[in-house]
Coordinates of C-alpha atoms and ligand atoms in Angstrom, one line a residue:
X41 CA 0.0 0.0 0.0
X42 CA 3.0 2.0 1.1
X43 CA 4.4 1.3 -2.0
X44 CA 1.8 2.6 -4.1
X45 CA 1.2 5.5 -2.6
X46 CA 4.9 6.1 -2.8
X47 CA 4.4 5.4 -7.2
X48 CA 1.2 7.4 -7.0
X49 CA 3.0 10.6 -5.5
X50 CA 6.0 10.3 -7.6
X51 CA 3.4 10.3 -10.9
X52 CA 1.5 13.2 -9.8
X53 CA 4.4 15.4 -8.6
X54 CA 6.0 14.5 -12.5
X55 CA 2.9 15.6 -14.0
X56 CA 2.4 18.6 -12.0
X57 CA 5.7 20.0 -13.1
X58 CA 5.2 18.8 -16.6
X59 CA 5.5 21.6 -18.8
X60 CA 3.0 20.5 -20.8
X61 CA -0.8 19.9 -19.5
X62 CA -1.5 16.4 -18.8
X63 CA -5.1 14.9 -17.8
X64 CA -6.4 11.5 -17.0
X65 CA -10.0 10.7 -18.0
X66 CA -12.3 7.3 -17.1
X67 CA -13.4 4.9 -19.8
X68 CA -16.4 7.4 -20.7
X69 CA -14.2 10.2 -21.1
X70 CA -15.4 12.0 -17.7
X71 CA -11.8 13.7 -16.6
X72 CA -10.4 13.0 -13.3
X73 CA -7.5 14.8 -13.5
X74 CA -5.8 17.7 -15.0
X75 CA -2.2 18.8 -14.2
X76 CA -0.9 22.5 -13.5
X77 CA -0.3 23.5 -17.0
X78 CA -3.2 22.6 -18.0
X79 CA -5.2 24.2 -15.6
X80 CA -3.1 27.2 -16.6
X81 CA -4.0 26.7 -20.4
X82 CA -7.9 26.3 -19.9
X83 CA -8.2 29.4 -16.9
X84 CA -10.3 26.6 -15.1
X85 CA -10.2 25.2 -11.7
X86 CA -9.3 21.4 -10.9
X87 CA -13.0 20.7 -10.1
X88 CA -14.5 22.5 -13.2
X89 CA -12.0 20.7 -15.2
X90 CA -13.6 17.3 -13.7
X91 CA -16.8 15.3 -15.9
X92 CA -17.5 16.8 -18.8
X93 CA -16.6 20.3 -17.4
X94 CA -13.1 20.2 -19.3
X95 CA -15.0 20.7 -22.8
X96 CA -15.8 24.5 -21.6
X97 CA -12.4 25.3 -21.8
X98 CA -12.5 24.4 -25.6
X99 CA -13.2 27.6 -27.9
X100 CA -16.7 27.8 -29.4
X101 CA -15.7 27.5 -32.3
X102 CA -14.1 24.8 -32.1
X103 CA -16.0 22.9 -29.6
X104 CA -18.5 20.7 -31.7
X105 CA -15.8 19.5 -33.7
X106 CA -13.4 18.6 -31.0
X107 CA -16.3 16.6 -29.0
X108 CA -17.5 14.9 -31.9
X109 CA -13.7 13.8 -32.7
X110 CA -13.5 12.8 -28.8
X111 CA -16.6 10.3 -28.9
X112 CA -16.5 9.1 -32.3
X113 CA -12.7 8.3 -30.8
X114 CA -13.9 6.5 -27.7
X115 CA -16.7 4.8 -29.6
X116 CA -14.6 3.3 -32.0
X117 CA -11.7 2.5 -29.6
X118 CA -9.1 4.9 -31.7
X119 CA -6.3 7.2 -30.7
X120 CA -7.4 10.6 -30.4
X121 CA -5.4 13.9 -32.3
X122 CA -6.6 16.8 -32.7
X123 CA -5.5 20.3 -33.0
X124 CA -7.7 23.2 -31.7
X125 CA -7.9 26.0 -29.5
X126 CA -8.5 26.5 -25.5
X127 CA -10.8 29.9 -25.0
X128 CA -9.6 30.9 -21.0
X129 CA -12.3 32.8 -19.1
X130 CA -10.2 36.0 -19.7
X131 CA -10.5 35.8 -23.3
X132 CA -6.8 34.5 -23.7
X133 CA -6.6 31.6 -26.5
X134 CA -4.1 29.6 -27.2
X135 CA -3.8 26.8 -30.1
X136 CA -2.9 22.9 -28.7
X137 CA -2.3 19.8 -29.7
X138 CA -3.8 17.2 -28.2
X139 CA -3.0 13.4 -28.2
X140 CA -4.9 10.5 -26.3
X141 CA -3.5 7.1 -25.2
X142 CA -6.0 4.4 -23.5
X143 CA -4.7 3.2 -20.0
X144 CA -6.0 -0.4 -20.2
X145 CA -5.5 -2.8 -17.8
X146 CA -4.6 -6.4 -17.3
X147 CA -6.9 -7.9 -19.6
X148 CA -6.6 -5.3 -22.1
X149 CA -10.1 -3.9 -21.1
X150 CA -9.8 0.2 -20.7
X151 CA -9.6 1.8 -17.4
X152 CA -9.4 5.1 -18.5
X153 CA -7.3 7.8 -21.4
X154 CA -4.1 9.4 -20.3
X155 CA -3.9 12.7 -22.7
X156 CA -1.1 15.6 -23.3
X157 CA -2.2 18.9 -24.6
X158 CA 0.7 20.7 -26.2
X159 CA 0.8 24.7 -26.5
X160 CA 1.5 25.3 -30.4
X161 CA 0.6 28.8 -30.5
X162 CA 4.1 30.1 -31.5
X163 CA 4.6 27.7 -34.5
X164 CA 0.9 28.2 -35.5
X165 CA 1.4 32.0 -35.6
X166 CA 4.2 31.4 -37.3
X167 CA 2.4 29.3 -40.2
X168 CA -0.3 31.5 -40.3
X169 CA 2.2 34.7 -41.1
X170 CA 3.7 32.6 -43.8
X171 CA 0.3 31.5 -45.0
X172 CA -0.5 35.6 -45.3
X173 CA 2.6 36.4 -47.0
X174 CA 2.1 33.5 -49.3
X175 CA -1.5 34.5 -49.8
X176 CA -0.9 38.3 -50.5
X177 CA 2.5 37.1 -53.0
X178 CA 0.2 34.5 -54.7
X179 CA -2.8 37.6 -54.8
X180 CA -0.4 39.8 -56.9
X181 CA 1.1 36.9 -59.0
X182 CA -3.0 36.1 -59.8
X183 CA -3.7 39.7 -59.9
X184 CA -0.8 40.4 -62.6
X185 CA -0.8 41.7 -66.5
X186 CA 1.4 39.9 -66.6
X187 CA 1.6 36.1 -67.0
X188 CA 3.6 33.9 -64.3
X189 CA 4.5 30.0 -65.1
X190 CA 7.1 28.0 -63.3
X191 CA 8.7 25.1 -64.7
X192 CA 10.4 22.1 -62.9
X193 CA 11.8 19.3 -64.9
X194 CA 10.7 20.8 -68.1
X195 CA 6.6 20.2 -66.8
X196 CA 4.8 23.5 -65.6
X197 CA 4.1 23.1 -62.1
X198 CA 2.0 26.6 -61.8
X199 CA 0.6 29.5 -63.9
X200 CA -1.5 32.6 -63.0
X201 CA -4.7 33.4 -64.9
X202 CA -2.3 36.0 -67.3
X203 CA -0.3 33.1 -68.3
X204 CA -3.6 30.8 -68.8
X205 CA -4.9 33.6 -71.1
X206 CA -1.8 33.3 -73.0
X207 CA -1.5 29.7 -74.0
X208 CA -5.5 29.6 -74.2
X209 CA -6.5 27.5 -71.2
X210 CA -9.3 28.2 -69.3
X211 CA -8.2 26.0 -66.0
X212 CA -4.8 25.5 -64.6
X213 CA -5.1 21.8 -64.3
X214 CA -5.2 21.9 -68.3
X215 CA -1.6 23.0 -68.4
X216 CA 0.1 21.6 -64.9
X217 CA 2.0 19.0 -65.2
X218 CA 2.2 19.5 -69.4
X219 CA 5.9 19.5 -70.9
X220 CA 7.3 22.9 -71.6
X221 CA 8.5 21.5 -74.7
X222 CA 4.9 20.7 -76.2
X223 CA 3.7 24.4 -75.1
X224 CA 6.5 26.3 -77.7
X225 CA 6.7 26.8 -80.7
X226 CA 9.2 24.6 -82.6
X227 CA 11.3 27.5 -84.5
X228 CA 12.3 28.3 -80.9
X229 CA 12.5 24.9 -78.7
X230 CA 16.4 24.6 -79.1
X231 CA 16.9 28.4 -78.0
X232 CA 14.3 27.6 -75.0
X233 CA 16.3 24.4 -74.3
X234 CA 19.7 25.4 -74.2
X235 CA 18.5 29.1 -72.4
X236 CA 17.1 26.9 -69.5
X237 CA 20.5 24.8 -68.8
X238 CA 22.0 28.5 -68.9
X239 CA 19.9 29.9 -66.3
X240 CA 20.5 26.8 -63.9
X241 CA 24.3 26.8 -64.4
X242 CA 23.3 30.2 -63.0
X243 CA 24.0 32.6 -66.2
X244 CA 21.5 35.6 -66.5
X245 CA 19.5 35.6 -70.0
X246 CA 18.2 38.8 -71.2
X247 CA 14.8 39.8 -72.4
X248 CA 13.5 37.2 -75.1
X249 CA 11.2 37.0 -77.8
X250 CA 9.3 33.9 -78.9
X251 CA 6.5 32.3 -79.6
X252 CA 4.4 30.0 -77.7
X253 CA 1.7 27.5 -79.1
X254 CA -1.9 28.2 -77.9
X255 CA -4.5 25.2 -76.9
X256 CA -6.7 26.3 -80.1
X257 CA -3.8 25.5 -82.3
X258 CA -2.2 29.1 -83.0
X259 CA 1.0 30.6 -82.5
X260 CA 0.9 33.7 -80.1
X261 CA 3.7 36.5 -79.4
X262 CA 5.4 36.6 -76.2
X263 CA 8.4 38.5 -74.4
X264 CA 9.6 37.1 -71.5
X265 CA 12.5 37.0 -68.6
X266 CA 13.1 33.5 -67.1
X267 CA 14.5 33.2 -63.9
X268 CA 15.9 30.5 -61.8
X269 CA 14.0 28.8 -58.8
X270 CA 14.2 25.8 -56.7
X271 CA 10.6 24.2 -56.6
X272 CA 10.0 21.2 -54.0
X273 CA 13.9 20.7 -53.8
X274 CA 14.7 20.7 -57.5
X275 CA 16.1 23.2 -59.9
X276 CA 13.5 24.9 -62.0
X277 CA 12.8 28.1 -63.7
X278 CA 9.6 31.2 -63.7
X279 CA 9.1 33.1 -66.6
X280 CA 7.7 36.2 -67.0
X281 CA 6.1 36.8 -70.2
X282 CA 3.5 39.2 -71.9
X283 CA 1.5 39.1 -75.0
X284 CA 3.5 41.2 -77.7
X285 CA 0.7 40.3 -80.7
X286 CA 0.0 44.2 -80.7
X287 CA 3.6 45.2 -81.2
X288 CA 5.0 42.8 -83.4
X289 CA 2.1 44.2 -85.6
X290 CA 2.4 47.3 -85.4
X291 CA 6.3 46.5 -86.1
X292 CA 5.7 44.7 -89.1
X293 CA 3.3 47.7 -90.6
X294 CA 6.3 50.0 -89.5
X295 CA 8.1 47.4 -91.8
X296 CA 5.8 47.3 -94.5
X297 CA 5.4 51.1 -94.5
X298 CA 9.3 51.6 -94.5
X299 CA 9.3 49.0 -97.6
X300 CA 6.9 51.8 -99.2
X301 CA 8.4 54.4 -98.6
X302 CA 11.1 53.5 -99.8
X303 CA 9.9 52.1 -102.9
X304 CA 8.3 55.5 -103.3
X305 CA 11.4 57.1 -102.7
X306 CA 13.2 54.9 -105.5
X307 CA 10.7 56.0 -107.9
X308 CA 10.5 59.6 -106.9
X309 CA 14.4 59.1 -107.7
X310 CA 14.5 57.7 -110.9
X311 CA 11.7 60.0 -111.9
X312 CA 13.8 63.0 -111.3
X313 CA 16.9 61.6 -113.0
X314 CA 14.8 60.1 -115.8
X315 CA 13.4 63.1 -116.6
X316 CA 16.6 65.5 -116.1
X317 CA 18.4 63.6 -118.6
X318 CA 15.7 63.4 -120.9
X319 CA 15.4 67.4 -120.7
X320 CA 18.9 67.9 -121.1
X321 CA 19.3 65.7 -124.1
X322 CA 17.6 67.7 -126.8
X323 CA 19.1 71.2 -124.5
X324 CA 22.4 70.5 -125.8
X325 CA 22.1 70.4 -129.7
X326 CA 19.5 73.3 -129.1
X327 CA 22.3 75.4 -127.7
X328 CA 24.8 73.5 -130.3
X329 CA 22.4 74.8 -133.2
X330 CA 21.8 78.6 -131.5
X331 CA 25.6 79.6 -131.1
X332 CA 26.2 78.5 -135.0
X333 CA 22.9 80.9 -136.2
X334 CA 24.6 83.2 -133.4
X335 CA 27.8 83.2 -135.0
X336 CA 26.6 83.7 -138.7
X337 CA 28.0 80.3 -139.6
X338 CA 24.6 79.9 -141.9
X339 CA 25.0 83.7 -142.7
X340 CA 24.2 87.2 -141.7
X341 CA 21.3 87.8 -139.7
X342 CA 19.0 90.9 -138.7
X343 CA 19.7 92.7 -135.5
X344 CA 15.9 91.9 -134.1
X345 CA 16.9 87.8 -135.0
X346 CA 20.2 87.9 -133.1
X347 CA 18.6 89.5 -129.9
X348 CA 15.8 87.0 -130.3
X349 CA 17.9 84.5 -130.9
X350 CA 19.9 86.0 -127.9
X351 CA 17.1 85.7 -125.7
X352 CA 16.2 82.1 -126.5
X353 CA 20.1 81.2 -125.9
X354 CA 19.9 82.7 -122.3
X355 CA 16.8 80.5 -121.4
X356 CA 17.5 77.4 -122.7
X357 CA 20.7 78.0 -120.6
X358 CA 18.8 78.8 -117.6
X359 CA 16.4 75.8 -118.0
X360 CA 19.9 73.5 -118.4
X361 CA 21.3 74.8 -115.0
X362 CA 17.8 74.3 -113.2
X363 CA 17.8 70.8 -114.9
X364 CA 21.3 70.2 -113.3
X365 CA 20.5 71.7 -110.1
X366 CA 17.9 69.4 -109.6
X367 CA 19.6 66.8 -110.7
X368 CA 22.2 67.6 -108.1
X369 CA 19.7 67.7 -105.1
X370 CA 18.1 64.8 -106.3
X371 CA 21.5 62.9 -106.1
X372 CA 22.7 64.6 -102.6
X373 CA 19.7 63.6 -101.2
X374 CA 19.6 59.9 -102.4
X375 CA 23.4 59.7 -100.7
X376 CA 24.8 58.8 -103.9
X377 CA 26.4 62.3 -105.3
X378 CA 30.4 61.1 -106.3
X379 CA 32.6 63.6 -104.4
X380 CA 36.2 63.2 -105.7
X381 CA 38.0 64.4 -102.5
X382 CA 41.5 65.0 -103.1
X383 CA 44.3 67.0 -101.0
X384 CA 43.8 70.6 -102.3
X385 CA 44.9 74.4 -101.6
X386 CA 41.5 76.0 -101.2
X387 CA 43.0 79.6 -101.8
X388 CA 43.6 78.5 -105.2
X389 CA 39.7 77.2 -105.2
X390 CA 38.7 80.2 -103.7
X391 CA 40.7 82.8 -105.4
X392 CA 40.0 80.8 -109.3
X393 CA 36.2 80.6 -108.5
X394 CA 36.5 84.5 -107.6
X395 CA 37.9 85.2 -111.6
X396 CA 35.2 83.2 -112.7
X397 CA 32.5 85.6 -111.8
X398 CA 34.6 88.9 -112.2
X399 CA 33.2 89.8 -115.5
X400 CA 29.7 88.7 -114.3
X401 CA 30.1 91.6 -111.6
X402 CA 31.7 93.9 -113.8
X403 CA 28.7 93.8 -116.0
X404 CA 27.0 95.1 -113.2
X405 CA 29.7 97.4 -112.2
X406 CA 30.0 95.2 -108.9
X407 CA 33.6 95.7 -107.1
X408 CA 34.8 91.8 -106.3
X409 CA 37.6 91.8 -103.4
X410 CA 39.0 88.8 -102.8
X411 CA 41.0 88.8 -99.3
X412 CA 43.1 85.9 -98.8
X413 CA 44.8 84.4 -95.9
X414 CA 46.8 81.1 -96.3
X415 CA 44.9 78.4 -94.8
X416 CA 46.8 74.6 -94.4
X417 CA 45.7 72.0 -97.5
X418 CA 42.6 70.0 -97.1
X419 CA 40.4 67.0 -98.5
X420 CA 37.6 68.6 -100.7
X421 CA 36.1 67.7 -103.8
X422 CA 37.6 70.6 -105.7
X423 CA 34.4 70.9 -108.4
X424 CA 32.0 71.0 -105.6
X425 CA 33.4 73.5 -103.4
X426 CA 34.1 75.7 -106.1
X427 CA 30.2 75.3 -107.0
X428 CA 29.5 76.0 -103.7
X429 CA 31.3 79.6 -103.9
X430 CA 30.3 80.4 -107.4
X431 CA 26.9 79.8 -106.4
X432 CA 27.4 82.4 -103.7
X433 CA 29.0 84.6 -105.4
X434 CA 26.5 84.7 -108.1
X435 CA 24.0 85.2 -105.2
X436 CA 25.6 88.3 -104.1
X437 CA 25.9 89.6 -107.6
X438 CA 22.0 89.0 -108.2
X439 CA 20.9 90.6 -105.2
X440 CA 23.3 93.3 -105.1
X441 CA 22.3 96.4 -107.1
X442 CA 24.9 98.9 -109.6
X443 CA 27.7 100.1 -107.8
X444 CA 28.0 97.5 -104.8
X445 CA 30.5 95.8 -103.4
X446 CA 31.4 92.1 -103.0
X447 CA 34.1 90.6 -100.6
X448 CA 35.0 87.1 -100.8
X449 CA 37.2 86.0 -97.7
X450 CA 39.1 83.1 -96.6
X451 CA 40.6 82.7 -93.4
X452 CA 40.9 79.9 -91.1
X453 CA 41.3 78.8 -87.1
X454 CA 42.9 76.0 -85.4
X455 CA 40.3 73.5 -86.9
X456 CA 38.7 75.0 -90.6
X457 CA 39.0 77.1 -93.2
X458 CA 36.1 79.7 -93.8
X459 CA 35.1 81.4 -96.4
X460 CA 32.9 84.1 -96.4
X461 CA 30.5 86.6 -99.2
X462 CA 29.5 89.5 -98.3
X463 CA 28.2 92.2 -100.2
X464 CA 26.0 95.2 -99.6
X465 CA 23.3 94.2 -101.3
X466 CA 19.1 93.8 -100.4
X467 CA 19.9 91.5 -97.6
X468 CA 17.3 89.3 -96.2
X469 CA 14.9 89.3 -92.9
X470 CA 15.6 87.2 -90.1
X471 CA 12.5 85.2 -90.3
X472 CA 13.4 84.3 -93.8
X473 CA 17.3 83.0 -93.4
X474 CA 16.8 79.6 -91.8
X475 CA 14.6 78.4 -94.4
X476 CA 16.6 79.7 -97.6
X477 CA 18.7 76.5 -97.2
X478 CA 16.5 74.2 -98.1
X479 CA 15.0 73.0 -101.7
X480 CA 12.9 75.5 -103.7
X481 CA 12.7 78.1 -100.9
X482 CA 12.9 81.5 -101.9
X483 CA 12.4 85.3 -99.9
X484 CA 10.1 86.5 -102.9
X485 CA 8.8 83.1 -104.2
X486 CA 6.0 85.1 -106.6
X487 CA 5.2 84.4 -110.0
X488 CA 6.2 88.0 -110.6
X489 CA 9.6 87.9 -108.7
X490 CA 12.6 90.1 -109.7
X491 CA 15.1 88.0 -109.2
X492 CA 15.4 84.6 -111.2
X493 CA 16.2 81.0 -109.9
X494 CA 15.0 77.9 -108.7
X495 CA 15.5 78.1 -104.7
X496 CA 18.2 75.3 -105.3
X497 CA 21.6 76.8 -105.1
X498 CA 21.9 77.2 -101.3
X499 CA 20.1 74.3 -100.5
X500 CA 22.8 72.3 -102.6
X501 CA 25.4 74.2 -101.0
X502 CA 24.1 73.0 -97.6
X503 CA 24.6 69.1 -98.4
X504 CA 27.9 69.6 -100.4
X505 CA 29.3 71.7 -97.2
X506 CA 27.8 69.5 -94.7
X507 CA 29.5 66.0 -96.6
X508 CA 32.9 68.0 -96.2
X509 CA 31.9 68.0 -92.6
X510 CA 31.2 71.2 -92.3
X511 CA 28.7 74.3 -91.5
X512 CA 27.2 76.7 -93.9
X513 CA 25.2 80.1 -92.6
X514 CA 24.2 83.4 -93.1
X515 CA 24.1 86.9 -91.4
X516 CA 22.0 89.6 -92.9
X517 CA 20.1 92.7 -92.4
X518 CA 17.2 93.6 -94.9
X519 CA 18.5 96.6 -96.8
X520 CA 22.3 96.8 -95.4
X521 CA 23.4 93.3 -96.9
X522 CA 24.3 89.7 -96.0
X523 CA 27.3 87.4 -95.9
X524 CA 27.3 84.0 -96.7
X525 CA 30.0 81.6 -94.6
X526 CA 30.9 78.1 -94.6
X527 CA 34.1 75.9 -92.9
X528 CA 35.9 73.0 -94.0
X529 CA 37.5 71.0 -90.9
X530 CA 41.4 70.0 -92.0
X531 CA 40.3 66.7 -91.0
X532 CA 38.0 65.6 -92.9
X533 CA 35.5 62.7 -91.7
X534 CA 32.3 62.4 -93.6
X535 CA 29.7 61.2 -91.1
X536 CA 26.8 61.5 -93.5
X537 CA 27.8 59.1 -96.1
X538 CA 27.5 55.8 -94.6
X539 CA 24.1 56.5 -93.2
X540 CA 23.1 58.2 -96.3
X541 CA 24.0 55.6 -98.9
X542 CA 22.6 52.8 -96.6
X543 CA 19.2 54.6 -96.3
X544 CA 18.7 54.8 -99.7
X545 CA 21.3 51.9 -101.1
X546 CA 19.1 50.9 -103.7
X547 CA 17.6 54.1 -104.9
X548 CA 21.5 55.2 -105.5
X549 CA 21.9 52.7 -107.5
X550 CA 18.7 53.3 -109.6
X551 CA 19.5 57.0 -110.0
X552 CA 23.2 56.2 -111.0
X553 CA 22.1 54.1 -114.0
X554 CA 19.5 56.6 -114.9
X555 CA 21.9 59.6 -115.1
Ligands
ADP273 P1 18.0 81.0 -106.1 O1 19.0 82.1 -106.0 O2 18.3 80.2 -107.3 O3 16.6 81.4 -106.0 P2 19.3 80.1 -103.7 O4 19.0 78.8 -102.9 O5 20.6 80.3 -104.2 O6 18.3 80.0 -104.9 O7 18.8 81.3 -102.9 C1 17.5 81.2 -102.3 C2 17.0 82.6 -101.9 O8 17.8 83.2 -100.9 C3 17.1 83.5 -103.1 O9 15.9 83.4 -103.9 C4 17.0 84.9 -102.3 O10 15.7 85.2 -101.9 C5 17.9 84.6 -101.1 N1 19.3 85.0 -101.2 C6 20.3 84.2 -101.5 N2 21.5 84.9 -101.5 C7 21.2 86.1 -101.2 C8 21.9 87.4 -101.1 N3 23.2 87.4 -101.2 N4 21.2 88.5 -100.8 C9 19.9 88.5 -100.6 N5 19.1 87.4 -100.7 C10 19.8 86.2 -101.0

């Protein structure tokens, strides 16, 4: 009896230090005892924790479930598990585990249940934090444009509703557990393949373009990132991707318009040099046949024929520089003008272009100064350049009246040679410089203008000055006079020409045949 008690003591004082709770319940589930922990856990006495009293400690919610798990458990003679939650008196909960073991005795009928209850609150917060995060992650991977599918083992193991709208699927179940490889299109399966061992060797891929295959059977667009993951232990990849359908069509009407344009361009090309030549062909023996009548070579002729005669010479010239001027823009803006650039002295340029036009100004009683200071040699296409200041010098002639002056200089810095026109002629007004450089511009562009010409000349001057790399401009005041400069760098690097010829390669070509 001694003895016993002795056992009975030492059992009760092990369970009332436990740290977890510990009860002891008869055959019918009626608890007769309940540790210190316990009693701690539930906020109940010993007594209310005795019969059936123990249940009130279970939170409502919880209650209906856990009793109907306790009997259907005694009933059916089965160890009892359950996880739920203890409501104390003071509103404190706390989530438990509790496990059940039958005490039977010697015959093996039961005496009785032995039972821990284990606080889990920690590790249940815990779970329940990570469930949030995982919920409010998953809620903006399902919320996303954009489409979300992970791969393990080649097979897709998830994909967000973007994703599903991709390939076509209305479920995810239609495309978990489907190979990656079926899913893309075949043009890029070995670019996918050997992009995936990339990524899990750890190499980052950029941005990629492909197309997948759809469930109805079509090919669709995508862009997408992949990146690597580990899912479930094993090396897999996500991908990113979005449906590009509306760009790549809008890129291949870009593409299709470019193909147009250019095509019109081409034409617009050819046209122009078709039709130059063809007007200057019958100019020549024209002019040919006019200087022999002009020279008497078929025999005298009346002084009203010769000034007729005179008169039909000048404009047959004019239309044959006009026919060459376009010509020339039609060429520098195709890319494909020739410049023969060759080492030259450019105050020999400069100072044989001046002769050139010195009896044109002395007809019109014009004084021509030519200042000159030695610049170094330079890479120009002599013919050009000399166009170029001709054309500029004939400017100034035209808009200068009787008696003016005209004052060609060249002079150069560290870096370019400049050359400059000025004369004291009409001058032009600020508004109207910028535009005077490009094709068929002119100040007075009436039918009834003074001055003739075609709006051409500077606007060829532009694009042979800008191939030499340099700048062309102008300073004027209406009524006081302008001057005309442009540089030449020493260096010489034409920028223009690659991009130039490679815009409009073929429409060079074209127009080189046709003139
Ligand atoms: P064009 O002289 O054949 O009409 P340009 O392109 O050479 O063509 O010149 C364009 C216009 O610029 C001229 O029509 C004229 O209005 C103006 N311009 C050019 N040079 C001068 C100048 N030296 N003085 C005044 N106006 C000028």
């Amino acid at each position: 009896e001694e003895a016993l008690r002795q056992s009975e003591k030492r059992y009760q004082t092990l369970a009332g230090s436990a740290p977890v709770g510990i009860f002891h319940s008869d055959a019918q589930g009626r608890g007769v005892y309940s540790n210190n922990r316990l009693i701690e856990m539930t906020g109940l006495s010993q007594e209310q924790t005795l019969g059936f009293g123990w249940s009130k400690s279970i939170h409502p919610e919880d209650r209906e479930r856990v009793l109907k798990e306790w009997f259907n458990a005694l009933e059916k003679k089965l160890p009892f598990r359950s996880e739920y939650r203890f409501k104390r008196p003071d509103g404190v909960t706390t989530w438990v585990i509790c496990q059940v073991v039958a005490q039977t005795g010697d015959s093996g009928e039961i005496l009785g249940y032995i039972g821990t209850v284990t606080d889990i609150t920690e590790s249940k917060r815990a779970e329940e934090a990570l469930k949030e995060s995982e919920d409010r992650h998953r809620s903006v991977i399902e919320s996303s444009p954009f489409g979300f599918a992970f791969q393990s083992d080649h097979k897709v193991v998830y994909v967000n509703p973007a994703a599903m709208k991709i390939f076509g699927a209305s479920k995810p179940e239609e495309l978990i557990g489907e190979s990656i490889f079926r899913l893309i299109h075949p043009d890029y399966l070995d670019k996918v393949k050997e992009r995936i061992s990339k990524l899990i060797r750890g190499e980052i891929e950029p941005l990629m373009e492909l197309k997948f295959l759809r469930f109805d059977g079509t090919s669709i667009d995508v862009e997408l990132v992949s990146i690597p993951f580990t899912y479930m232990g094993k090396q897999g990849t996500y991908a990113i991707m979005q449906d590009i359908t509306e760009r790549k069509l809008a890129e291949e009407h870009l593409k299709q318009a470019n193909i147009e344009l250019r095509k019109a361009d081409e034409l617009k090309t050819k046209f122009l040099s078709v039709v130059s030549h063809e007007l200057r062909t019958p100019l020549t023996p024209i002019n040919a046949q006019l200087q022999i009548i002009l020279a008497g070579y078929f025999g005298d002729i009346t002084e009203k024929q010769k000034k007729s005669l005179e008169m039909i010479f000048r404009n047959t010239t004019r239309l044959d520089r006009l026919i060459v001027d376009i010509l020339d823009i039609s060429k520098l803006e195709a890319g494909v003008m020739k410049f023969n650039m060759v080492r030259s002295n450019l105050n020999e340029i400069v100072e044989n272009a001046v002769e050139t036009m010195r009896t044109q100004a002395q007809n019109k009683s014009l004084k021509l100064i030519f200042k000159e200071n030695k610049v170094p040699e330079l890479t120009v296409d002599k013919d050009r350049i000399t166009q170029v200041i001709i054309n500029l010098i004939n400017n100034a002639i035209k808009f200068t009246d009787e008696g003016g002056a005209i004052e060609v200089q060249l002079s150069g810095d560290s870096d370019h040679a400049c050359v400059a026109v000025r004369d004291n002629g009409i001058g032009i007004k600020k508004e109207d410089q910028e535009r005077l450089f490009t094709p068929f511009q002119q100040v007075d562009s009436s039918y009834t203008r003074k001055y003739e010409g075609s709006g051409l000349g500077l606007a060829i001057c532009k694009r042979i000055v800008t191939y030499h790399g340099g700048k062309i401009w102008i300073e004027s005041e209406l009524g006081k006079g302008s001057v005309f400069q442009f540089t030449i760098p020493y260096n010489y690097k034409n920028k223009e020409e690659k991009t130039e010829s490679n815009l409009f390669g073929k429409a060079g070509k074209v127009l080189e045949k046709g003139a």
